[in-house]
Tab-separated table of C-alpha atoms in Angstrom:
chain	number	residue	atom	x	y	z
A	39	MET	CA	33.700	10.500	10.166
A	40	PRO	CA	30.593	12.186	8.673
A	41	TYR	CA	27.682	9.782	8.073
A	42	PRO	CA	25.470	10.549	5.045
A	43	ILE	CA	21.683	10.373	5.330
A	44	VAL	CA	20.515	8.550	2.217
A	45	VAL	CA	17.124	7.895	0.597
A	46	PRO	CA	16.750	4.098	1.000
A	47	GLN	CA	15.364	1.576	-1.455
A	48	MET	CA	11.599	1.507	-0.875
A	49	GLY	CA	10.471	-1.272	-3.215
A	50	GLU	CA	11.312	-2.588	-6.658
A	51	SER	CA	9.008	-0.175	-8.510
A	52	VAL	CA	9.851	2.924	-6.446
A	53	VAL	CA	12.631	5.039	-7.952
A	54	GLU	CA	12.099	8.331	-6.148
A	55	GLY	CA	10.405	9.967	-3.179
A	56	THR	CA	9.690	13.376	-1.700
A	57	VAL	CA	11.398	14.749	1.395
A	58	GLY	CA	8.372	15.134	3.638
A	59	ARG	CA	9.508	16.391	7.032
A	60	TRP	CA	12.840	16.941	8.786
A	61	LEU	CA	12.392	15.973	12.441
A	62	LYS	CA	15.733	17.487	13.485
A	63	ALA	CA	17.270	20.912	12.896
A	64	GLU	CA	20.882	21.507	11.878
A	65	GLY	CA	23.134	21.297	14.924
A	66	GLU	CA	20.576	19.316	16.950
A	67	PRO	CA	21.826	16.119	18.680
A	68	ILE	CA	20.664	12.746	17.354
A	69	LEU	CA	20.666	9.312	18.952
A	70	LYS	CA	21.516	6.199	16.976
A	71	ASP	CA	18.334	4.769	15.372
A	72	GLU	CA	16.398	7.977	16.097
A	73	THR	CA	14.220	9.097	13.178
A	74	VAL	CA	15.737	12.074	11.384
A	75	VAL	CA	13.555	12.614	8.307
A	76	GLU	CA	10.437	11.251	6.592
A	77	ILE	CA	10.349	10.332	2.897
A	78	MET	CA	6.984	10.164	1.116
A	79	THR	CA	6.071	8.055	-1.911
A	80	ASP	CA	2.686	7.396	-3.492
A	81	LYS	CA	2.763	4.009	-1.748
A	82	VAL	CA	4.034	4.606	1.783
A	83	ASN	CA	5.810	7.056	4.082
A	84	VAL	CA	9.262	5.917	5.253
A	85	GLU	CA	11.095	7.111	8.353
A	86	ILE	CA	14.886	7.278	7.966
A	87	PRO	CA	16.825	6.688	11.198
A	88	ALA	CA	20.313	7.839	12.124
A	89	ILE	CA	22.923	5.129	11.524
A	90	GLU	CA	25.110	6.671	14.237
A	91	LYS	CA	24.627	9.138	17.066
A	92	GLY	CA	25.927	12.677	16.654
A	93	THR	CA	24.461	15.955	15.458
A	94	LEU	CA	22.646	16.869	12.258
A	95	GLY	CA	25.501	18.598	10.462
A	96	LYS	CA	23.652	19.816	7.392
A	97	ILE	CA	20.343	19.429	5.564
A	98	LEU	CA	21.222	19.095	1.878
A	99	VAL	CA	17.671	18.750	0.528
A	100	PRO	CA	14.742	20.824	1.837
A	101	GLU	CA	11.233	19.563	2.537
A	102	GLY	CA	9.029	19.072	-0.517
A	103	THR	CA	11.916	18.169	-2.862
A	104	VAL	CA	11.705	15.069	-5.092
A	105	VAL	CA	14.838	12.917	-4.839
A	106	SER	CA	16.003	9.640	-6.374
A	107	ILE	CA	16.723	6.478	-4.404
A	108	GLY	CA	20.281	6.528	-3.068
A	109	THR	CA	20.562	10.337	-2.975
A	110	GLU	CA	22.374	11.902	-0.019
A	111	ILE	CA	19.987	14.398	1.594
A	112	GLY	CA	21.828	15.251	4.790
A	113	VAL	CA	24.834	14.415	6.915
A	114	ILE	CA	25.403	13.450	10.557
A	115	LEU	CA	28.573	14.562	12.335
A	116	GLY	CA	30.293	12.801	15.198
A	117	ALA	CA	31.612	14.516	18.328
A	118	GLY	CA	34.018	17.336	17.466
A	119	GLU	CA	33.598	16.919	13.706
A	120	SER	CA	32.891	19.699	11.240
A	121	LEU	CA	31.969	19.735	7.575
A	122	PRO	CA	34.610	20.406	4.928
A	123	SER	CA	34.465	23.837	3.334
A	124	GLY	CA	31.865	23.992	0.573
A	125	TYR	CA	30.182	20.706	1.574
A	126	GLY	CA	26.615	20.590	0.279
A	127	THR	CA	26.878	23.580	-2.057
A	128	THR	CA	26.546	21.347	-5.134
A	129	ALA	CA	23.497	19.350	-6.188
A	130	PRO	CA	22.661	16.286	-4.065
A	131	ARG	CA	24.631	13.281	-5.215
A	132	PRO	CA	23.904	9.545	-5.191
A	133	ALA	CA	25.567	7.907	-2.209
A	134	VAL	CA	27.204	4.510	-1.966
A	135	ALA	CA	24.867	1.626	-1.189
A	136	ALA	CA	26.657	0.845	2.087
A	137	ALA	CA	25.510	4.154	3.529
A	138	ILE	CA	21.808	3.435	3.100
A	139	ALA	CA	20.013	3.623	6.435
A	140	ALA	CA	18.929	0.564	8.379
A	141	PRO	CA	15.350	-0.102	9.565
A	142	VAL	CA	14.011	1.955	12.470
A	143	VAL	CA	14.932	-0.302	15.392
A	144	ALA	CA	17.694	-0.421	17.950
A	145	ASP	CA	19.665	-3.637	18.475
A	146	ASP	CA	21.709	-5.286	21.184
A	147	SER	CA	25.011	-4.275	19.648
A	148	GLY	CA	24.258	-0.514	19.768
A	149	ASP	CA	26.515	2.073	21.346
A	150	GLY	CA	26.668	0.659	24.834
A	151	ASP	CA	23.554	2.401	26.137
A	152	SER	CA	21.760	-0.489	27.853
A	153	ALA	CA	18.610	1.576	28.290
A	154	ARG	CA	18.138	1.575	24.524
A	155	ARG	CA	18.709	-2.144	23.919
A	156	SER	CA	15.797	-4.375	23.017
A	157	SER	CA	14.899	-7.996	22.331
A	158	PRO	CA	13.904	-9.371	18.885
A	159	VAL	CA	10.272	-9.586	20.071
A	160	VAL	CA	10.292	-5.914	21.044
A	161	ARG	CA	11.882	-4.923	17.739
A	162	ARG	CA	9.211	-6.868	15.842
A	163	LEU	CA	6.437	-5.098	17.771
A	164	LEU	CA	8.048	-1.729	17.081
A	165	ARG	CA	8.046	-2.484	13.360
A	166	GLU	CA	4.451	-3.750	13.392
A	167	HIS	CA	3.140	-0.648	15.186
A	168	ASN	CA	5.500	1.874	13.554
A	169	LEU	CA	6.971	2.985	16.900
A	170	ARG	CA	10.300	4.364	18.053
A	171	LEU	CA	12.106	2.627	20.926
A	172	GLU	CA	12.963	5.892	22.688
A	173	ASP	CA	9.246	6.770	22.984
A	174	ILE	CA	8.407	3.669	25.062
A	175	PRO	CA	8.610	3.981	28.899
A	176	ALA	CA	10.931	1.174	30.078
A	177	SER	CA	10.252	-1.066	33.081
A	178	GLY	CA	12.789	-3.851	32.484
A	179	ALA	CA	16.051	-4.472	34.287
A	180	GLY	CA	18.702	-1.887	33.479
A	181	GLY	CA	16.136	0.320	31.742
A	182	ARG	CA	15.320	-2.214	29.014
A	183	VAL	CA	12.051	-1.943	27.101
A	184	THR	CA	10.003	-5.129	27.474
A	185	LYS	CA	7.272	-6.667	25.346
A	186	GLU	CA	4.689	-5.607	27.953
A	187	ASP	CA	5.988	-2.011	27.803
A	188	VAL	CA	5.310	-1.871	24.058
A	189	LEU	CA	1.861	-3.461	24.316
A	190	ASN	CA	0.862	-1.112	27.149
A	191	TYR	CA	2.032	1.863	25.067
A	192	VAL	CA	0.016	0.670	22.047
A	193	ARG	CA	-3.141	0.218	24.144
A	194	ALA	CA	-2.755	3.660	25.707
A	195	ARG	CA	-2.226	5.291	22.316
A	196	GLN	CA	-5.298	3.600	20.841
A	197	THR	CA	-7.553	4.962	23.593
A	198	ALA	CA	-6.060	8.468	23.659
A	199	PRO	CA	-7.339	11.214	21.294
A	200	SER	CA	-5.051	11.482	18.296
A	201	ALA	CA	-3.105	14.687	17.722
A	202	PRO	CA	-3.225	16.371	14.314
A	203	ARG	CA	-0.473	15.155	11.995
A	204	PRO	CA	2.225	17.700	11.116
A	205	THR	CA	2.083	18.823	7.508
A	206	THR	CA	4.451	20.483	5.085
A	207	GLU	CA	1.646	21.879	2.940
A	208	LYS	CA	1.561	25.590	2.258
A	209	PRO	CA	-1.369	27.536	3.731
A	210	ARG	CA	-4.571	27.554	1.732
A	211	SER	CA	-5.839	30.802	0.292
A	212	VAL	CA	-9.468	31.791	-0.196
A	213	LEU	CA	-10.595	34.255	-2.853
A	214	THR	CA	-14.141	35.644	-3.085
A	215	VAL	CA	-15.118	37.486	-6.277
A	216	PRO	CA	-18.365	39.498	-6.527
A	217	THR	CA	-20.310	38.886	-9.752
A	218	ALA	CA	-23.640	40.026	-11.127
A	219	HIS	CA	-25.189	36.745	-9.928
A	220	GLY	CA	-23.624	36.589	-6.474
A	221	GLU	CA	-20.283	35.873	-4.836
A	222	GLU	CA	-17.991	33.154	-6.222
A	223	THR	CA	-15.563	31.703	-3.679
A	224	ILE	CA	-12.453	29.712	-4.603
A	225	GLU	CA	-10.150	28.001	-2.154
A	226	ARG	CA	-6.650	27.545	-3.547
A	227	GLN	CA	-4.525	24.702	-2.152
A	228	PRO	CA	-1.172	23.411	-3.434
A	229	LEU	CA	-1.044	19.987	-5.065
A	230	ALA	CA	1.532	18.541	-2.690
A	231	GLY	CA	2.516	15.594	-0.545
A	232	VAL	CA	0.948	12.195	-1.170
A	233	ARG	CA	-1.711	13.680	-3.472
A	234	LYS	CA	1.025	15.087	-5.743
A	235	LEU	CA	2.831	11.734	-5.795
A	236	ILE	CA	-0.367	9.867	-6.693
A	237	ALA	CA	-1.101	12.388	-9.448
A	238	ASP	CA	2.366	11.891	-10.921
A	239	HIS	CA	1.966	8.098	-10.712
A	240	MET	CA	-1.382	8.200	-12.545
A	241	ILE	CA	0.017	10.382	-15.334
A	242	LYS	CA	3.009	8.072	-15.691
A	243	SER	CA	0.714	5.050	-15.966
A	244	GLN	CA	-1.407	6.660	-18.678
A	245	GLN	CA	1.715	7.693	-20.595
A	246	THR	CA	3.300	4.239	-20.255
A	247	SER	CA	0.485	1.788	-20.953
A	248	ALA	CA	-1.907	1.616	-23.892
A	249	HIS	CA	-5.029	1.555	-21.711
A	250	VAL	CA	-8.033	-0.406	-22.988
A	251	MET	CA	-11.055	-1.583	-20.995
A	252	THR	CA	-13.402	-4.547	-21.306
A	253	MET	CA	-16.499	-5.348	-19.209
A	254	ASP	CA	-18.430	-8.433	-18.155
A	255	GLU	CA	-21.024	-9.286	-15.519
A	256	ILE	CA	-21.084	-11.989	-12.853
A	257	ASP	CA	-24.022	-13.855	-11.412
A	258	LEU	CA	-22.962	-14.026	-7.760
A	259	THR	CA	-26.200	-15.536	-6.443
A	260	LEU	CA	-24.631	-18.793	-5.218
A	261	LEU	CA	-21.716	-17.038	-3.539
A	262	VAL	CA	-23.973	-14.425	-1.917
A	263	SER	CA	-26.271	-17.166	-0.563
A	264	ALA	CA	-23.339	-19.175	0.795
A	265	ARG	CA	-21.825	-16.137	2.493
A	266	GLU	CA	-25.112	-15.087	4.066
A	267	ALA	CA	-25.552	-18.604	5.457
A	268	ARG	CA	-21.983	-19.084	6.747
A	269	LYS	CA	-20.788	-15.536	7.403
A	270	GLU	CA	-20.665	-15.826	11.206
A	271	ASP	CA	-18.707	-19.096	11.063
A	272	TRP	CA	-16.269	-17.726	8.495
A	273	ASN	CA	-15.727	-14.493	10.416
A	274	HIS	CA	-15.053	-16.459	13.602
A	275	LEU	CA	-12.604	-18.712	11.782
A	276	ALA	CA	-10.752	-15.777	10.216
A	277	GLY	CA	-10.933	-13.435	13.176
A	278	ALA	CA	-11.977	-10.802	10.639
A	279	ASN	CA	-14.828	-9.919	8.287
A	280	VAL	CA	-14.761	-12.345	5.330
A	281	THR	CA	-15.852	-10.147	2.434
A	282	TYR	CA	-16.166	-11.130	-1.230
A	283	MET	CA	-12.655	-9.846	-1.954
A	284	PRO	CA	-10.795	-13.072	-0.977
A	285	PHE	CA	-12.979	-15.036	-3.420
A	286	PHE	CA	-12.102	-12.575	-6.174
A	287	VAL	CA	-8.406	-12.869	-5.282
A	288	LYS	CA	-8.476	-16.674	-5.586
A	289	SER	CA	-10.487	-16.549	-8.812
A	290	ALA	CA	-8.089	-13.990	-10.266
A	291	VAL	CA	-5.111	-16.214	-9.445
A	292	ALA	CA	-6.736	-19.185	-11.202
A	293	ALA	CA	-7.413	-17.068	-14.304
A	294	LEU	CA	-3.883	-15.601	-14.217
A	295	LYS	CA	-2.427	-19.107	-14.324
A	296	GLU	CA	-4.435	-19.800	-17.461
A	297	PHE	CA	-3.552	-16.458	-19.084
A	298	PRO	CA	0.029	-15.688	-17.968
A	299	ALA	CA	0.326	-12.488	-20.033
A	300	VAL	CA	-2.075	-10.784	-17.611
A	301	ASN	CA	0.370	-11.515	-14.756
A	302	ALA	CA	3.367	-10.207	-16.705
A	303	SER	CA	5.053	-6.834	-17.141
A	304	ILE	CA	7.120	-5.057	-19.785
A	305	GLU	CA	10.659	-3.996	-18.996
A	306	GLY	CA	12.355	-2.205	-21.868
A	307	ASN	CA	12.192	-4.563	-24.844
A	308	GLU	CA	11.514	-7.639	-22.711
A	309	ILE	CA	8.382	-9.281	-21.327
A	310	LEU	CA	8.673	-10.573	-17.756
A	311	TYR	CA	6.327	-13.510	-17.184
A	312	ARG	CA	6.000	-13.777	-13.414
A	313	LYS	CA	5.507	-17.312	-12.118
A	314	TYR	CA	4.305	-16.113	-8.719
A	315	TYR	CA	1.077	-14.371	-7.752
A	316	HIS	CA	1.299	-11.280	-5.547
A	317	ILE	CA	-2.145	-9.666	-5.604
A	318	GLY	CA	-2.569	-5.974	-4.820
A	319	VAL	CA	-5.792	-4.910	-3.097
A	320	ALA	CA	-6.539	-1.182	-3.292
A	321	VAL	CA	-7.440	0.476	0.025
A	322	ALA	CA	-8.965	3.952	0.343
A	323	ARG	CA	-7.650	6.265	3.072
A	324	ASP	CA	-7.800	9.974	3.783
A	325	GLU	CA	-4.349	10.605	2.276
A	326	GLY	CA	-5.211	8.768	-0.969
A	327	LEU	CA	-5.458	5.275	-2.401
A	328	ILE	CA	-2.810	2.719	-1.406
A	329	VAL	CA	-2.312	-0.864	-2.635
A	330	PRO	CA	-1.142	-3.395	-0.022
A	331	VAL	CA	-0.008	-6.738	-1.419
A	332	VAL	CA	-1.125	-10.295	-0.584
A	333	ARG	CA	2.006	-12.278	-1.479
A	334	PHE	CA	1.841	-15.820	-2.873
A	335	ALA	CA	-1.944	-15.663	-2.881
A	336	ASP	CA	-2.080	-18.984	-4.749
A	337	GLN	CA	-0.662	-20.718	-1.665
A	338	LYS	CA	-3.230	-19.282	0.774
A	339	SER	CA	-6.811	-20.209	1.633
A	340	ILE	CA	-9.822	-17.913	1.537
A	341	ILE	CA	-9.652	-17.553	5.330
A	342	GLN	CA	-5.928	-16.747	5.287
A	343	ILE	CA	-6.410	-14.129	2.559
A	344	ALA	CA	-9.369	-12.581	4.410
A	345	ARG	CA	-7.305	-12.321	7.592
A	346	GLU	CA	-4.349	-10.791	5.732
A	347	ILE	CA	-6.457	-8.266	3.814
A	348	ALA	CA	-8.147	-7.141	7.045
A	349	ASP	CA	-4.769	-6.643	8.743
A	350	LEU	CA	-3.183	-4.824	5.796
A	351	SER	CA	-6.227	-2.583	5.317
A	352	GLU	CA	-6.355	-1.570	8.968
A	353	ARG	CA	-2.642	-0.772	9.111
A	354	ALA	CA	-2.859	1.071	5.792
A	355	ARG	CA	-5.422	3.465	7.258
A	356	ARG	CA	-3.156	3.989	10.276
A	357	GLU	CA	-0.120	4.517	8.011
A	358	GLN	CA	1.683	1.583	9.617
A	359	LEU	CA	2.660	-0.337	6.466
A	360	VAL	CA	6.287	-0.855	5.508
A	361	PRO	CA	7.575	-0.593	1.894
A	362	ASP	CA	7.703	-4.360	1.379
A	363	GLU	CA	3.939	-4.561	2.007
A	364	VAL	CA	2.999	-2.130	-0.781
A	365	THR	CA	5.401	-3.149	-3.553
A	366	GLY	CA	5.903	-6.121	-5.840
A	367	SER	CA	2.293	-6.850	-6.824
A	368	THR	CA	1.732	-8.624	-10.139
A	369	PHE	CA	-2.008	-7.908	-10.511
A	370	THR	CA	-4.354	-5.532	-8.670
A	371	LEU	CA	-8.025	-5.524	-7.654
A	372	THR	CA	-9.930	-2.374	-6.749
A	373	ASN	CA	-13.474	-2.317	-5.383
A	374	ALA	CA	-15.503	0.773	-6.283
A	375	GLY	CA	-18.690	-1.123	-5.442
A	376	MET	CA	-18.290	-0.434	-1.730
A	377	TYR	CA	-19.144	3.191	-2.590
A	378	GLY	CA	-22.070	2.248	-4.830
A	379	ALA	CA	-20.390	2.399	-8.246
A	380	LEU	CA	-21.866	0.181	-10.972
A	381	ALA	CA	-18.864	0.499	-13.303
A	382	SER	CA	-15.470	2.213	-13.516
A	383	THR	CA	-12.273	2.269	-15.583
A	384	PRO	CA	-9.393	1.935	-13.100
A	385	VAL	CA	-5.872	3.026	-14.058
A	386	ILE	CA	-3.229	0.278	-14.286
A	387	ASN	CA	-0.901	0.009	-11.287
A	388	GLN	CA	2.575	0.163	-12.844
A	389	PRO	CA	4.521	-1.918	-13.718
A	390	GLU	CA	1.576	-4.321	-14.000
A	391	VAL	CA	-0.353	-4.737	-17.244
A	392	ALA	CA	-3.925	-5.108	-15.966
A	393	ILE	CA	-6.232	-4.177	-13.098
A	394	LEU	CA	-9.660	-5.565	-12.166
A	395	GLY	CA	-12.499	-3.238	-11.171
A	396	MET	CA	-15.143	-4.684	-8.838
A	397	HIS	CA	-18.507	-2.982	-8.386
A	398	LYS	CA	-21.804	-2.984	-6.522
A	399	ILE	CA	-23.734	-6.252	-6.193
A	400	GLN	CA	-27.297	-5.551	-7.354
A	401	LYS	CA	-30.411	-7.681	-7.479
A	402	ARG	CA	-31.490	-7.472	-11.136
A	403	PRO	CA	-33.970	-9.307	-13.373
A	404	VAL	CA	-32.179	-11.657	-15.768
A	405	VAL	CA	-33.294	-14.435	-18.101
A	406	ARG	CA	-32.489	-18.014	-17.028
A	407	ASP	CA	-33.895	-20.979	-18.971
A	408	GLY	CA	-36.398	-18.722	-20.700
A	409	GLN	CA	-37.682	-17.295	-17.407
A	410	ILE	CA	-37.160	-13.849	-15.866
A	411	VAL	CA	-35.646	-14.309	-12.400
A	412	ILE	CA	-33.989	-12.064	-9.799
A	413	ARG	CA	-30.257	-12.682	-9.349
A	414	ASP	CA	-27.357	-11.027	-7.492
A	415	MET	CA	-25.348	-9.436	-10.304
A	416	MET	CA	-22.108	-7.460	-10.507
A	417	TYR	CA	-20.436	-5.672	-13.402
A	418	VAL	CA	-16.656	-6.157	-13.522
A	419	THR	CA	-14.156	-4.281	-15.662
A	420	LEU	CA	-10.611	-5.046	-16.728
A	421	SER	CA	-8.272	-2.243	-17.719
A	422	PHE	CA	-5.372	-3.774	-19.648
A	423	ASP	CA	-2.215	-2.756	-21.474
A	424	HIS	CA	-2.833	-3.355	-25.175
A	425	ARG	CA	0.933	-3.377	-25.812
A	426	LEU	CA	1.033	-6.878	-24.340
A	427	ILE	CA	-2.533	-8.137	-23.953
A	428	ASP	CA	-4.751	-8.591	-27.007
A	429	GLY	CA	-8.470	-7.976	-26.701
A	430	HIS	CA	-9.480	-11.625	-27.028
A	431	VAL	CA	-7.067	-12.597	-24.232
A	432	ALA	CA	-8.485	-9.915	-21.923
A	433	VAL	CA	-12.068	-10.992	-22.664
A	434	GLN	CA	-11.280	-14.681	-22.072
A	435	PHE	CA	-9.416	-13.905	-18.840
A	436	LEU	CA	-12.329	-11.891	-17.484
A	437	ARG	CA	-14.882	-14.529	-18.495
A	438	ARG	CA	-12.865	-17.277	-16.811
A	439	LEU	CA	-12.727	-15.237	-13.602
A	440	CYS	CA	-16.498	-14.730	-13.775
A	441	GLU	CA	-17.134	-18.439	-14.308
A	442	ARG	CA	-15.189	-19.399	-11.208
A	443	LEU	CA	-17.161	-16.936	-9.100
A	444	GLU	CA	-20.487	-18.031	-10.589
A	445	ASP	CA	-19.724	-21.630	-9.581
A	446	PRO	CA	-17.798	-21.232	-6.304
A	447	TYR	CA	-18.143	-24.881	-5.227
A	448	GLU	CA	-14.393	-25.589	-5.264
A	449	GLN	CA	-13.559	-22.448	-3.273
A	450	LEU	CA	-16.266	-23.195	-0.715
A	451	LEU	CA	-14.891	-26.699	-0.178
A	452	THR	CA	-11.379	-25.395	0.519
A	453	ILE	CA	-12.265	-22.138	2.285
A	454	GLY	CA	-10.157	-22.852	5.364
């Protein structure tokens, strides 16, 4: 029977994606679990594997097309099968949920090909490093891929020069126009791929939420002093660089518990008050901003959050995140200070209702007890959705967050 290739669910807030790249041509043979096509969203790229072996019978949706979740974009044919007359001449149609592709791993129940079987440990490593089983040289009995095979492959890939990533972008064009004052050169490039998806997401956010911004400043002198004194110990304990971000995450969670509207969202004519705290942390990468999620941040220590942020950030830059790691956040933090910004007005990450902007820590003269002293100061901003959050709530939320960071004694006691 023909097997449809379907755009899978890629997170609760993702309703569509763009067909990025077909890795197989029509009529080309396909192994079970072999990647057939890539789907791009503004959050993550998803590889769709074949649910059965066969040949790629027909591509129903070309590269660069925006499609909804559940849409059939192609079809796989078994041995000796052919497509019915007229198949694929109409618009792509939503497919049944049962046809949605499985994750990109092979399992022990496959099609009888022992060389392609793998253990749960191997499958976990494949997911973590975004690898395909068929790419790993096998050394195990019967041609099985072992844990050591995967780790050796990862080490070899990390030391080898990386090849340029394939792209579906149209060629750039350059136009030079002579003028009375000299030549004016313009390079024209299509707004496509991840950049196009991010642009659409930003417009949607501005059209959805009634954006308002409030600002405060934090005296981080105590926290800066503590980090400078204990940084080496903390980094050793975490196995990663303990930045200020984990302290902001924990302070945000405490303030969110006091002001639950800031952790909520609007769905139609209902307000959803979320009783859990999944904190998004914006990460810059060449392809555009992405927001990995620290789930149940209220249940984790500073060290645990630091370790998780470091791991998510590194894999985000390598494009190794899976959809579950970039969806479901209830509140987001973005740090423009790492690039020297003193203030900014970040756009709300839908369907959330607020986002915190962190900025550069600066030594500035301030007045304390009638005296001018030098303190480590940071401006923070909160963009919020005025449909749900009133101004006084936003101001109080931001002040409470600042107060916890200005007196970090409790966090320092429970850092591990």
